[in-house]
Amino acid sequence: MPLFEALLELADDHVVLGHRVSEWCGHAPMLEEDLAMPNMALDLIGTARTLYEYAGKVEGQGRGEDDLAYLRGEREYRNCLLVERRNGDFAQTMLRQLYFAAFMEPYWTAAADSADETIRGVAGKAVKEMAYHIRHAGEWVIRLGDGTGESARRMAEAVENLHLYTDELFEAGSAADVDVLPDRAALRPAWEATIDHIFGEAGLSRPVIPHPQTGGRNGVHGEDLGHMLAVMQSTHRAHPGATW
Amino acid sequence: MYSQGLIGADGSTGETPEFLEAFQKRIDAEEKIEPNDAMPEGYRRTLIRQIGQHAHSEIVGMLPEGNWITRAPSLRRKAALLAKVQDEGGHGLYLYAAAETLGVSREEMTEELHSGKAKYSSIFNYPTLTWADIGAIGWLVDGAAIMNQIPLCRCSFGPYARAMIRVCKEESFHQRQGYEIMMELAGGTPEQKEMAQDALNRWWWPSIMMFGPHDADSQHSDQSMAWKIKRFSNDELRQKFIDATVPQAEFIGLKMPDPDLTWNEEKGGYDHGPIDWDEFWRVVKGHGPMARDRIRDRRKAWEDGAWVREAALAHAEKRRARKIAAE
């Protein structure tokens, strides 16, 4: 069922990144970020909920958003590797957010013309949120890249740590045969233009990655995702069948 | 969320009797005092301390609830909890801004929190052990906070009173959300019901302690009452809270952990058993189970974020310099 699989990939990307961002809540470098990060996490989790709900409907087995989010293990999760990377420091968190949003913004722009009404609906809301995430995270990438010696070093380190996971964003995954979702490979020029523009102001350069890391769309993740899911799913799984 | 009777207020003040009398006249006429108005030093100091404690409580309060964001049992609950904790942070920001109008900076207040000089509501020095604690905090802790804060909407100091109007609206939503979590648990599986009862058992007494010492033992209330910073006594507010909450517990089939709790027909309210004031003072004085962890976490976030704040300032400075150079 390619549409079901493709919706899961999308929903998993959003719930995993939303969870990661939510881990910062109460621990941000300043109060303003303690407000901004839950905001971004809420956008992502909100989108994930709609996508899971729709995936469940498409599958037709009676599974709802929580069954799909809480009762699948790490081998069944289909998110890309970028979103599951640990938060690391603030530079790494903001760069990860920028990389993802710079991909999703043109993705939802393209999806706004989808023949599928639900996808059009998600796209209309999410595209605005992603534009905000690009702005917020992009501004931080610029501030940190062009801030102090330490912040520039940390920002460059974040690029080195994360850039090798960005190629996977453009893999077709399960969406190859799904004509109601955008062609991911076609979004590369838009993504590169956004990143180059921000990197230009931040004094960073986009590295060439000879050996990108991929595998998330096949359920082959890094070791961190299992720990993240163990935490996220613990309460739900401890009480089978309970409602909350 | 917040709050507890102001800890350690000092209303002493050194102005002339004429000045104080004129000020009191404005208070008695229910005029709002605004930041640029003349005010007794004791009034300013009391408010800085109270608004500061309130702001710190919102910020520290993000930690016990944040403890369950990553483990919330459903996506709906996860989103609601995120939004709630974000609201608390927003209240903190709002309140720091209100305190700043009295001539103290957010940085100074933050340093006082980290050094242990400034206090915050001691309820947050208890741990959140199960998901039901998130329900109990919303229902009881935010419920108690509302009792304290609704009268603060009429506080004589304008910026604080206006901040409270918005804060109270959000808190009342949190309180209903917390109660709804408890209702779902109490009507759920036996394990869920047990979880709810256990949370009520642990949070009830600390919640009613939030109103502070009994009126007979409360040294600082009189001046605050005269200045209309405070409108009701600790015991009056505590009684209102108990009377409102007991029927809510009964409605969802939970039992209050107070064997002496009885309806008193004559006074039209509940009588409660003795409060463990030793525990209250122990926790207020910084010996609560999570006190060290809370401050350690706040300090760590602040210290770990220092390079980010420095970078933001350095970048703003560079931009400014480039703009001037271009002109």
Coordinates of C-alpha atoms in Angstrom, one line a residue:
Chain A
M1 CA 0.0 0.0 0.0
P2 CA 2.3 2.8 -1.2
L3 CA 0.2 5.7 0.0
F4 CA -0.1 4.3 3.5
E5 CA 3.7 3.7 3.6
A6 CA 4.4 7.1 2.2
L7 CA 2.2 8.8 4.8
L8 CA 3.9 6.9 7.6
E9 CA 7.3 8.1 6.4
L10 CA 6.1 11.7 6.5
A11 CA 4.3 11.3 9.9
D12 CA 7.3 9.6 11.4
D13 CA 9.6 12.4 10.3
H14 CA 7.3 14.9 12.0
V15 CA 6.7 13.0 15.3
V16 CA 10.4 12.1 15.7
L17 CA 11.6 15.7 15.1
G18 CA 8.8 17.1 17.2
H19 CA 9.8 14.8 20.1
R20 CA 13.4 15.7 19.8
V21 CA 12.6 19.5 19.9
S22 CA 10.3 18.9 22.8
E23 CA 13.2 17.4 24.8
W24 CA 14.5 21.0 25.1
C25 CA 11.5 22.3 26.9
G26 CA 12.6 24.1 30.1
H27 CA 16.3 23.7 29.3
A28 CA 16.8 26.3 26.5
P29 CA 19.5 28.9 26.5
M30 CA 17.0 31.7 27.1
L31 CA 13.4 32.0 28.0
E32 CA 12.4 33.2 24.5
E33 CA 13.7 29.9 23.1
D34 CA 11.8 28.0 25.9
L35 CA 8.7 29.4 24.2
A36 CA 9.8 29.1 20.6
M37 CA 10.9 25.4 20.7
P38 CA 7.6 24.0 22.1
N39 CA 5.9 26.1 19.4
M40 CA 7.9 24.3 16.7
A41 CA 7.4 20.9 18.4
L42 CA 3.6 21.6 18.5
D43 CA 3.6 22.3 14.8
L44 CA 5.4 19.1 14.0
I45 CA 3.3 16.9 16.3
G46 CA 0.1 18.5 15.0
T47 CA 1.1 17.6 11.5
A48 CA 2.1 14.1 12.5
R49 CA -1.3 13.6 14.1
T50 CA -3.2 14.5 11.0
L51 CA -1.0 12.3 8.9
Y52 CA -1.2 9.3 11.1
E53 CA -4.9 9.6 11.3
Y54 CA -5.1 9.7 7.5
A55 CA -2.6 6.8 7.2
G56 CA -4.9 4.8 9.5
K57 CA -7.9 5.5 7.3
V58 CA -6.0 4.6 4.1
E59 CA -4.8 1.4 5.7
G60 CA -8.4 0.5 6.7
Q61 CA -7.4 -1.8 9.6
G62 CA -8.8 0.5 12.3
R63 CA -5.5 1.8 13.6
G64 CA -5.5 5.4 14.9
E65 CA -2.8 8.0 15.5
D66 CA -1.7 6.5 18.8
D67 CA -1.5 2.9 17.5
L68 CA 0.8 4.1 14.7
A69 CA 2.9 6.4 16.9
Y70 CA 3.2 4.3 20.0
L71 CA 2.9 0.7 19.0
R72 CA 5.5 0.4 16.2
G73 CA 9.1 -0.4 17.1
E74 CA 12.3 1.2 15.7
R75 CA 12.5 -1.2 12.7
E76 CA 9.0 -0.2 11.7
Y77 CA 9.7 3.5 11.9
R78 CA 10.3 5.0 8.5
N79 CA 11.6 8.5 9.4
C80 CA 14.8 9.8 7.8
L81 CA 18.0 9.7 9.8
L82 CA 18.3 13.5 10.1
V83 CA 15.3 14.0 12.4
E84 CA 16.3 11.3 14.9
R85 CA 19.8 12.7 15.5
R86 CA 20.4 13.7 19.1
N87 CA 19.8 17.3 20.0
G88 CA 23.4 17.9 20.7
D89 CA 24.0 21.6 21.4
F90 CA 21.8 24.5 20.4
A91 CA 23.7 24.9 17.1
Q92 CA 23.1 21.3 16.1
T93 CA 19.4 21.6 17.1
M94 CA 18.8 24.7 15.0
L95 CA 20.7 23.4 12.0
R96 CA 18.7 20.2 12.0
Q97 CA 15.6 22.3 12.1
L98 CA 16.7 24.4 9.2
Y99 CA 17.7 21.4 7.1
F100 CA 14.3 19.8 7.6
A101 CA 12.2 22.9 7.2
A102 CA 14.1 24.0 4.1
F103 CA 13.1 20.7 2.6
M104 CA 9.5 20.6 3.9
E105 CA 8.6 24.1 2.9
P106 CA 8.9 23.5 -0.9
Y107 CA 7.5 20.0 -0.3
W108 CA 4.2 21.4 1.1
T109 CA 4.2 24.1 -1.5
A110 CA 4.2 21.4 -4.2
A111 CA 1.7 19.3 -2.2
A112 CA -0.7 22.2 -2.2
D113 CA -1.6 21.2 -5.7
S114 CA -2.1 17.5 -4.9
A115 CA -5.2 15.7 -6.2
D116 CA -5.7 14.4 -2.6
E117 CA -7.9 16.7 -0.5
T118 CA -6.5 15.7 2.9
I119 CA -2.9 16.2 1.7
R120 CA -3.9 19.6 0.3
G121 CA -5.4 20.5 3.7
V122 CA -2.2 19.5 5.6
A123 CA 0.0 21.3 3.1
G124 CA -1.9 24.6 3.4
K125 CA -1.3 24.8 7.1
A126 CA 2.2 23.2 7.2
V127 CA 3.7 25.3 4.5
K128 CA 3.3 28.4 6.7
E129 CA 4.7 26.7 9.7
M130 CA 7.7 25.5 7.8
A131 CA 8.4 29.0 6.5
Y132 CA 8.4 30.2 10.1
H133 CA 10.8 27.4 11.1
I134 CA 13.2 28.3 8.3
R135 CA 13.1 31.9 9.5
H136 CA 13.6 31.1 13.2
A137 CA 16.2 28.4 12.7
G138 CA 17.9 30.2 9.8
E139 CA 18.3 33.4 11.9
W140 CA 20.0 31.4 14.6
V141 CA 22.3 29.7 12.1
I142 CA 23.3 33.1 10.9
R143 CA 23.7 34.5 14.4
L144 CA 25.8 31.6 15.6
G145 CA 27.8 31.3 12.4
D146 CA 28.6 35.0 12.5
G147 CA 28.7 35.5 16.3
T148 CA 31.7 34.6 18.4
G149 CA 34.7 32.4 17.7
E150 CA 33.1 29.7 19.9
S151 CA 29.7 29.9 18.2
A152 CA 31.2 29.8 14.7
R153 CA 33.2 26.7 15.7
R154 CA 30.1 25.0 17.1
M155 CA 28.1 25.9 14.0
A156 CA 30.7 24.5 11.7
E157 CA 30.8 21.3 13.8
A158 CA 27.1 21.0 13.5
V159 CA 27.4 21.2 9.7
E160 CA 30.0 18.5 9.8
N161 CA 27.8 16.3 12.0
L162 CA 24.6 16.7 10.2
H163 CA 25.1 17.4 6.5
L164 CA 25.8 13.7 5.7
Y165 CA 22.2 12.9 6.6
T166 CA 20.6 15.5 4.2
D167 CA 20.8 13.4 1.0
E168 CA 18.3 11.0 2.3
L169 CA 15.7 13.8 2.3
F170 CA 15.6 13.6 -1.5
E171 CA 15.2 9.8 -1.7
A172 CA 11.8 8.7 -3.2
G173 CA 11.2 6.1 -0.5
S174 CA 7.7 4.6 -0.6
A175 CA 6.4 7.7 -2.4
A176 CA 7.9 6.7 -5.7
D177 CA 4.6 5.4 -7.1
V178 CA 2.3 7.8 -5.2
D179 CA 1.2 10.5 -7.5
V180 CA -0.6 12.6 -4.9
L181 CA 2.7 13.4 -3.1
P182 CA 5.5 15.6 -4.5
D183 CA 8.6 14.2 -6.1
R184 CA 11.3 14.6 -3.4
A185 CA 14.2 14.6 -5.8
A186 CA 12.8 17.6 -7.6
L187 CA 13.0 19.7 -4.4
R188 CA 16.8 19.6 -4.2
P189 CA 17.4 22.9 -6.1
A190 CA 15.0 24.8 -3.8
W191 CA 16.6 23.3 -0.7
E192 CA 20.1 24.1 -1.8
A193 CA 19.1 27.7 -2.6
T194 CA 17.7 28.2 0.9
I195 CA 20.7 26.6 2.6
D196 CA 23.2 28.5 0.4
H197 CA 21.5 31.8 1.1
I198 CA 21.6 31.3 4.9
F199 CA 25.1 29.8 4.9
G200 CA 26.3 32.7 2.9
E201 CA 25.2 35.1 5.6
A202 CA 26.4 32.8 8.3
G203 CA 29.9 32.4 6.8
L204 CA 29.4 28.7 6.4
S205 CA 29.9 26.6 3.3
R206 CA 27.9 23.6 2.1
P207 CA 30.1 20.6 2.2
V208 CA 30.4 17.9 -0.5
I209 CA 29.5 14.6 1.1
P210 CA 31.1 11.6 -0.7
H211 CA 29.4 9.0 1.5
P212 CA 25.9 10.1 2.6
Q213 CA 24.2 8.1 5.3
T214 CA 20.7 6.7 4.5
G215 CA 18.6 3.8 5.5
G216 CA 15.8 5.3 7.6
R217 CA 13.1 4.8 4.9
N218 CA 13.9 1.0 5.2
G219 CA 13.8 1.1 9.0
V220 CA 17.6 0.9 9.4
H221 CA 18.2 3.6 11.9
G222 CA 21.0 4.9 14.1
E223 CA 21.2 3.5 17.7
D224 CA 19.6 6.6 19.2
L225 CA 16.1 6.2 17.8
G226 CA 15.4 3.0 19.8
H227 CA 16.2 4.9 23.0
M228 CA 14.0 7.8 22.0
L229 CA 11.1 5.5 21.2
A230 CA 11.6 3.5 24.4
V231 CA 11.0 6.7 26.4
M232 CA 8.2 8.1 24.2
Q233 CA 6.2 4.8 24.1
S234 CA 6.8 3.7 27.7
T235 CA 3.6 5.0 29.4
H236 CA 1.4 4.0 26.5
R237 CA 2.9 0.5 26.2
A238 CA 2.7 -0.1 30.0
H239 CA -1.1 0.0 29.9
P240 CA -2.3 -2.0 26.9
G241 CA -5.7 -0.9 25.7
A242 CA -6.1 2.0 28.1
T243 CA -7.4 5.3 27.0
W244 CA -5.9 8.6 28.1
Chain B
M1 CA 1.0 28.4 38.0
Y2 CA 2.1 29.7 41.4
S3 CA 1.7 30.5 44.2
Q4 CA 2.1 30.5 47.8
G5 CA 1.7 33.3 50.3
L6 CA 4.7 35.6 49.7
I7 CA 7.8 34.2 51.4
G8 CA 9.7 36.6 53.6
A9 CA 8.2 40.0 52.6
D10 CA 9.6 43.1 54.3
G11 CA 7.1 45.9 54.2
S12 CA 9.2 48.3 56.3
T13 CA 9.5 51.7 54.7
G14 CA 11.1 55.1 55.6
E15 CA 8.9 57.8 54.0
T16 CA 7.3 60.7 55.8
P17 CA 3.9 60.1 57.4
E18 CA 2.4 62.7 55.0
F19 CA 3.7 60.8 51.9
L20 CA 2.5 57.4 53.2
E21 CA -0.9 58.9 54.0
A22 CA -1.3 60.3 50.6
F23 CA -0.2 57.0 49.0
Q24 CA -2.7 55.1 51.2
K25 CA -5.5 57.4 50.1
R26 CA -4.8 56.5 46.5
I27 CA -4.8 52.8 47.4
D28 CA -8.1 53.2 49.4
A29 CA -9.7 55.0 46.4
E30 CA -8.8 51.8 44.4
E31 CA -6.5 53.8 42.1
K32 CA -4.0 51.7 40.2
I33 CA -0.4 52.5 41.0
E34 CA 1.7 52.7 37.8
P35 CA 5.5 52.2 37.4
N36 CA 6.4 55.9 37.2
D37 CA 4.2 56.9 40.2
A38 CA 5.8 57.8 43.5
M39 CA 5.5 54.8 45.9
P40 CA 6.9 53.8 49.3
E41 CA 10.1 51.9 49.1
G42 CA 8.6 49.0 51.0
Y43 CA 5.8 48.8 48.5
R44 CA 8.2 48.6 45.6
R45 CA 10.4 46.0 47.4
T46 CA 7.4 43.9 48.3
L47 CA 6.2 43.8 44.8
I48 CA 9.6 43.1 43.3
R49 CA 9.9 40.2 45.6
Q50 CA 6.4 38.9 45.0
I51 CA 6.4 39.3 41.2
G52 CA 9.9 37.8 41.1
Q53 CA 8.9 34.8 43.1
H54 CA 5.8 34.4 40.9
A55 CA 7.9 34.6 37.7
H56 CA 10.5 32.1 39.1
S57 CA 7.7 29.8 40.0
E58 CA 6.4 29.7 36.5
I59 CA 9.9 29.0 35.2
V60 CA 10.9 26.3 37.7
G61 CA 7.4 24.9 37.3
M62 CA 8.2 24.0 33.7
L63 CA 10.6 21.3 35.0
P64 CA 8.3 18.9 36.9
E65 CA 5.8 19.0 34.0
G66 CA 8.5 19.0 31.3
N67 CA 9.5 15.7 32.9
W68 CA 6.5 14.1 31.3
I69 CA 6.4 15.7 27.9
T70 CA 8.6 13.0 26.4
R71 CA 6.5 10.2 28.0
A72 CA 3.0 11.6 27.6
P73 CA 0.7 8.6 26.8
S74 CA -0.9 9.9 23.6
L75 CA -0.1 12.5 21.0
R76 CA -3.1 14.6 22.0
R77 CA -1.9 14.7 25.6
K78 CA 1.7 15.3 24.5
A79 CA 0.5 18.3 22.4
A80 CA -1.6 19.7 25.3
L81 CA 1.2 19.3 27.8
L82 CA 3.6 21.1 25.5
A83 CA 1.2 23.9 25.0
K84 CA 0.6 24.1 28.8
V85 CA 4.3 24.2 29.7
Q86 CA 4.8 26.8 27.0
D87 CA 2.1 28.9 28.6
E88 CA 3.9 28.7 31.9
G89 CA 7.1 30.0 30.2
G90 CA 5.0 32.8 28.7
H91 CA 3.7 33.7 32.1
G92 CA 7.2 33.9 33.4
L93 CA 8.3 36.2 30.6
Y94 CA 5.2 38.4 31.2
L95 CA 5.9 38.6 34.9
Y96 CA 9.6 39.4 34.5
A97 CA 8.6 42.2 32.3
A98 CA 6.1 43.5 35.0
A99 CA 8.9 43.3 37.6
E100 CA 11.3 45.2 35.3
T101 CA 8.9 48.2 35.4
L102 CA 9.9 48.5 39.1
G103 CA 13.6 48.9 38.3
V104 CA 15.0 45.4 38.5
S105 CA 16.4 43.5 35.5
R106 CA 15.6 40.0 34.4
E107 CA 19.3 39.1 34.6
E108 CA 19.4 40.2 38.3
M109 CA 16.3 38.2 39.1
T110 CA 17.7 35.1 37.3
E111 CA 21.0 35.4 39.2
E112 CA 19.0 35.6 42.5
L113 CA 17.1 32.4 41.6
H114 CA 20.3 30.6 40.7
S115 CA 22.1 31.7 43.9
G116 CA 19.2 30.6 46.0
K117 CA 18.5 34.1 47.2
A118 CA 15.2 34.4 45.5
K119 CA 12.4 31.9 46.3
Y120 CA 9.8 30.2 44.2
S121 CA 6.7 28.2 45.0
S122 CA 8.0 25.2 47.0
I123 CA 5.4 22.9 45.5
F124 CA 7.8 22.4 42.5
N125 CA 10.3 20.8 44.8
Y126 CA 8.2 17.6 44.8
P127 CA 8.8 15.1 42.1
T128 CA 6.4 14.1 39.3
L129 CA 6.4 10.3 39.4
T130 CA 3.6 9.1 37.1
W131 CA 1.5 10.5 34.3
A132 CA -1.3 11.1 36.9
D133 CA 0.9 13.7 38.5
I134 CA 0.4 15.9 35.4
G135 CA -3.3 15.7 36.0
A136 CA -2.9 16.4 39.7
I137 CA -0.7 19.4 39.1
G138 CA -3.2 20.9 36.7
W139 CA -6.2 20.2 38.8
L140 CA -4.8 21.0 42.3
V141 CA -1.7 23.2 41.9
D142 CA -3.1 25.3 39.1
G143 CA -6.4 25.2 40.9
A144 CA -4.8 26.6 44.1
A145 CA -2.9 29.1 42.0
I146 CA -6.1 30.5 40.5
M147 CA -7.5 31.0 44.0
N148 CA -4.5 33.1 44.8
Q149 CA -4.4 34.9 41.5
I150 CA -8.0 35.9 40.8
P151 CA -7.8 38.5 43.6
L152 CA -4.4 39.6 42.2
C153 CA -6.3 40.8 39.1
R154 CA -7.4 43.6 41.4
C155 CA -3.9 44.2 42.9
S156 CA -3.1 47.9 43.4
F157 CA -0.1 47.7 41.2
G158 CA -1.3 48.1 37.6
P159 CA 1.2 46.0 35.5
Y160 CA 0.8 43.1 37.9
A161 CA -3.0 43.3 38.0
R162 CA -3.2 43.4 34.2
A163 CA -0.7 40.5 33.8
M164 CA -2.9 38.4 36.1
I165 CA -6.0 38.8 34.0
R166 CA -4.4 37.0 31.1
V167 CA -2.6 34.5 33.3
C168 CA -5.8 33.6 35.1
K169 CA -7.6 32.8 31.9
E170 CA -4.8 30.4 30.9
E171 CA -4.6 28.9 34.3
S172 CA -8.2 28.2 34.4
F173 CA -7.9 26.3 31.2
H174 CA -5.0 24.3 32.6
Q175 CA -7.0 23.5 35.7
R176 CA -9.8 22.1 33.6
Q177 CA -7.3 20.2 31.5
G178 CA -5.7 18.7 34.6
Y179 CA -9.1 17.7 36.0
E180 CA -10.0 16.1 32.7
I181 CA -6.8 14.0 32.8
M182 CA -7.7 12.8 36.3
M183 CA -11.3 12.1 35.3
E184 CA -10.1 9.9 32.4
L185 CA -7.7 8.0 34.7
A186 CA -10.3 7.6 37.5
G187 CA -12.7 6.1 35.1
G188 CA -10.0 4.0 33.4
T189 CA -8.4 0.6 34.2
P190 CA -7.8 -0.3 37.9
E191 CA -4.1 0.6 37.4
Q192 CA -5.0 4.0 36.0
K193 CA -7.4 4.7 38.9
E194 CA -4.7 3.7 41.4
M195 CA -2.3 6.0 39.7
A196 CA -4.8 8.9 40.0
Q197 CA -5.5 8.2 43.7
D198 CA -1.8 7.9 44.4
A199 CA -1.2 11.3 42.7
L200 CA -4.0 12.9 44.7
N201 CA -2.5 11.4 47.9
R202 CA 0.9 12.9 47.2
W203 CA -0.2 16.4 45.9
W204 CA -3.2 17.2 48.2
W205 CA -1.3 18.3 51.3
P206 CA 1.4 20.3 49.4
S207 CA -1.4 22.0 47.4
I208 CA -3.2 23.2 50.5
M209 CA 0.1 24.3 52.0
M210 CA 0.6 26.6 48.9
F211 CA -1.6 29.2 50.6
G212 CA 1.0 29.7 53.3
P213 CA 0.9 29.6 57.1
H214 CA -2.3 30.1 59.0
D215 CA -3.4 33.7 59.4
A216 CA -2.4 33.7 63.1
D217 CA 1.1 32.8 62.1
S218 CA 1.5 34.9 59.0
Q219 CA 3.6 37.9 59.9
H220 CA 3.7 39.8 56.6
S221 CA 0.1 39.9 55.5
D222 CA -1.1 43.0 57.3
Q223 CA 0.9 45.6 55.3
S224 CA 0.2 43.7 52.0
M225 CA -3.5 43.8 52.8
A226 CA -3.4 47.5 53.6
W227 CA -1.6 48.2 50.3
K228 CA -4.1 46.0 48.5
I229 CA -1.4 43.8 47.0
K230 CA -3.2 41.0 48.8
R231 CA -7.0 40.9 49.2
F232 CA -7.8 37.8 51.1
S233 CA -6.0 36.0 54.0
N234 CA -4.2 32.7 53.5
D235 CA -6.8 30.8 55.4
E236 CA -9.7 32.4 53.5
L237 CA -8.2 31.4 50.2
R238 CA -7.3 27.9 51.4
Q239 CA -10.9 27.4 52.6
K240 CA -12.3 28.5 49.2
F241 CA -9.9 26.0 47.5
I242 CA -10.8 23.1 49.7
D243 CA -14.6 23.8 49.3
A244 CA -14.3 23.9 45.6
T245 CA -12.1 20.9 45.2
V246 CA -13.6 18.3 47.6
P247 CA -16.8 17.8 45.5
Q248 CA -14.7 17.5 42.3
A249 CA -12.7 14.6 43.9
E250 CA -16.0 13.0 45.0
F251 CA -17.5 13.4 41.5
I252 CA -14.7 11.3 39.9
G253 CA -14.6 8.8 42.7
L254 CA -11.3 9.7 44.3
K255 CA -10.8 9.9 48.1
M256 CA -9.2 12.9 49.8
P257 CA -6.2 11.7 51.9
D258 CA -7.5 13.5 55.0
P259 CA -9.5 11.4 57.4
D260 CA -10.5 14.5 59.3
L261 CA -12.1 16.2 56.4
T262 CA -15.7 16.9 57.3
W263 CA -18.5 19.2 56.1
N264 CA -19.2 21.9 58.7
E265 CA -22.8 22.9 58.3
E266 CA -22.4 26.0 60.5
K267 CA -19.6 27.6 58.6
G268 CA -20.8 26.3 55.3
G269 CA -17.4 24.8 54.5
Y270 CA -15.1 21.9 55.1
D271 CA -13.0 21.4 58.2
H272 CA -9.7 19.8 57.5
G273 CA -7.1 17.9 59.5
P274 CA -3.9 19.4 60.8
I275 CA -1.4 20.5 58.2
D276 CA 2.2 19.3 58.7
W277 CA 3.9 22.7 59.1
D278 CA 7.2 21.1 59.8
E279 CA 7.1 19.7 56.3
F280 CA 6.0 23.0 54.9
W281 CA 8.9 24.9 56.5
R282 CA 11.4 22.2 55.6
V283 CA 10.4 22.5 51.9
V284 CA 10.2 26.3 51.9
K285 CA 13.7 26.5 53.4
G286 CA 15.1 24.5 50.5
H287 CA 15.0 20.9 51.7
G288 CA 12.3 19.6 49.4
P289 CA 13.0 16.3 47.6
M290 CA 13.8 18.0 44.3
A291 CA 15.0 21.4 45.4
R292 CA 18.7 20.8 44.5
D293 CA 17.8 19.2 41.2
R294 CA 15.6 22.1 40.2
I295 CA 18.2 24.7 40.7
R296 CA 20.9 22.6 39.3
D297 CA 18.8 22.1 36.1
R298 CA 18.0 25.8 35.8
R299 CA 21.6 26.7 36.3
K300 CA 22.8 24.2 33.8
A301 CA 20.4 25.5 31.2
W302 CA 21.6 29.0 31.8
E303 CA 25.3 28.1 31.8
D304 CA 25.1 25.8 28.8
G305 CA 23.3 28.6 27.0
A306 CA 25.8 31.3 27.8
W307 CA 27.7 30.9 24.5
V308 CA 24.4 31.2 22.6
R309 CA 23.5 34.5 24.3
E310 CA 27.0 35.8 23.9
A311 CA 26.9 34.9 20.2
A312 CA 23.5 36.6 19.7
L313 CA 24.9 39.8 21.3
A314 CA 28.2 39.7 19.3
H315 CA 26.2 39.2 16.1
A316 CA 23.9 42.1 16.8
E317 CA 26.9 44.2 17.5
K318 CA 28.5 43.2 14.2
R319 CA 25.4 44.0 12.3
R320 CA 25.1 47.4 13.9
A321 CA 28.8 48.2 13.0
R322 CA 28.3 47.0 9.4
K323 CA 25.2 49.2 9.1
I324 CA 27.0 52.2 10.4
A325 CA 29.9 51.5 8.1
A326 CA 27.6 51.3 5.1
E327 CA 25.9 54.6 5.9

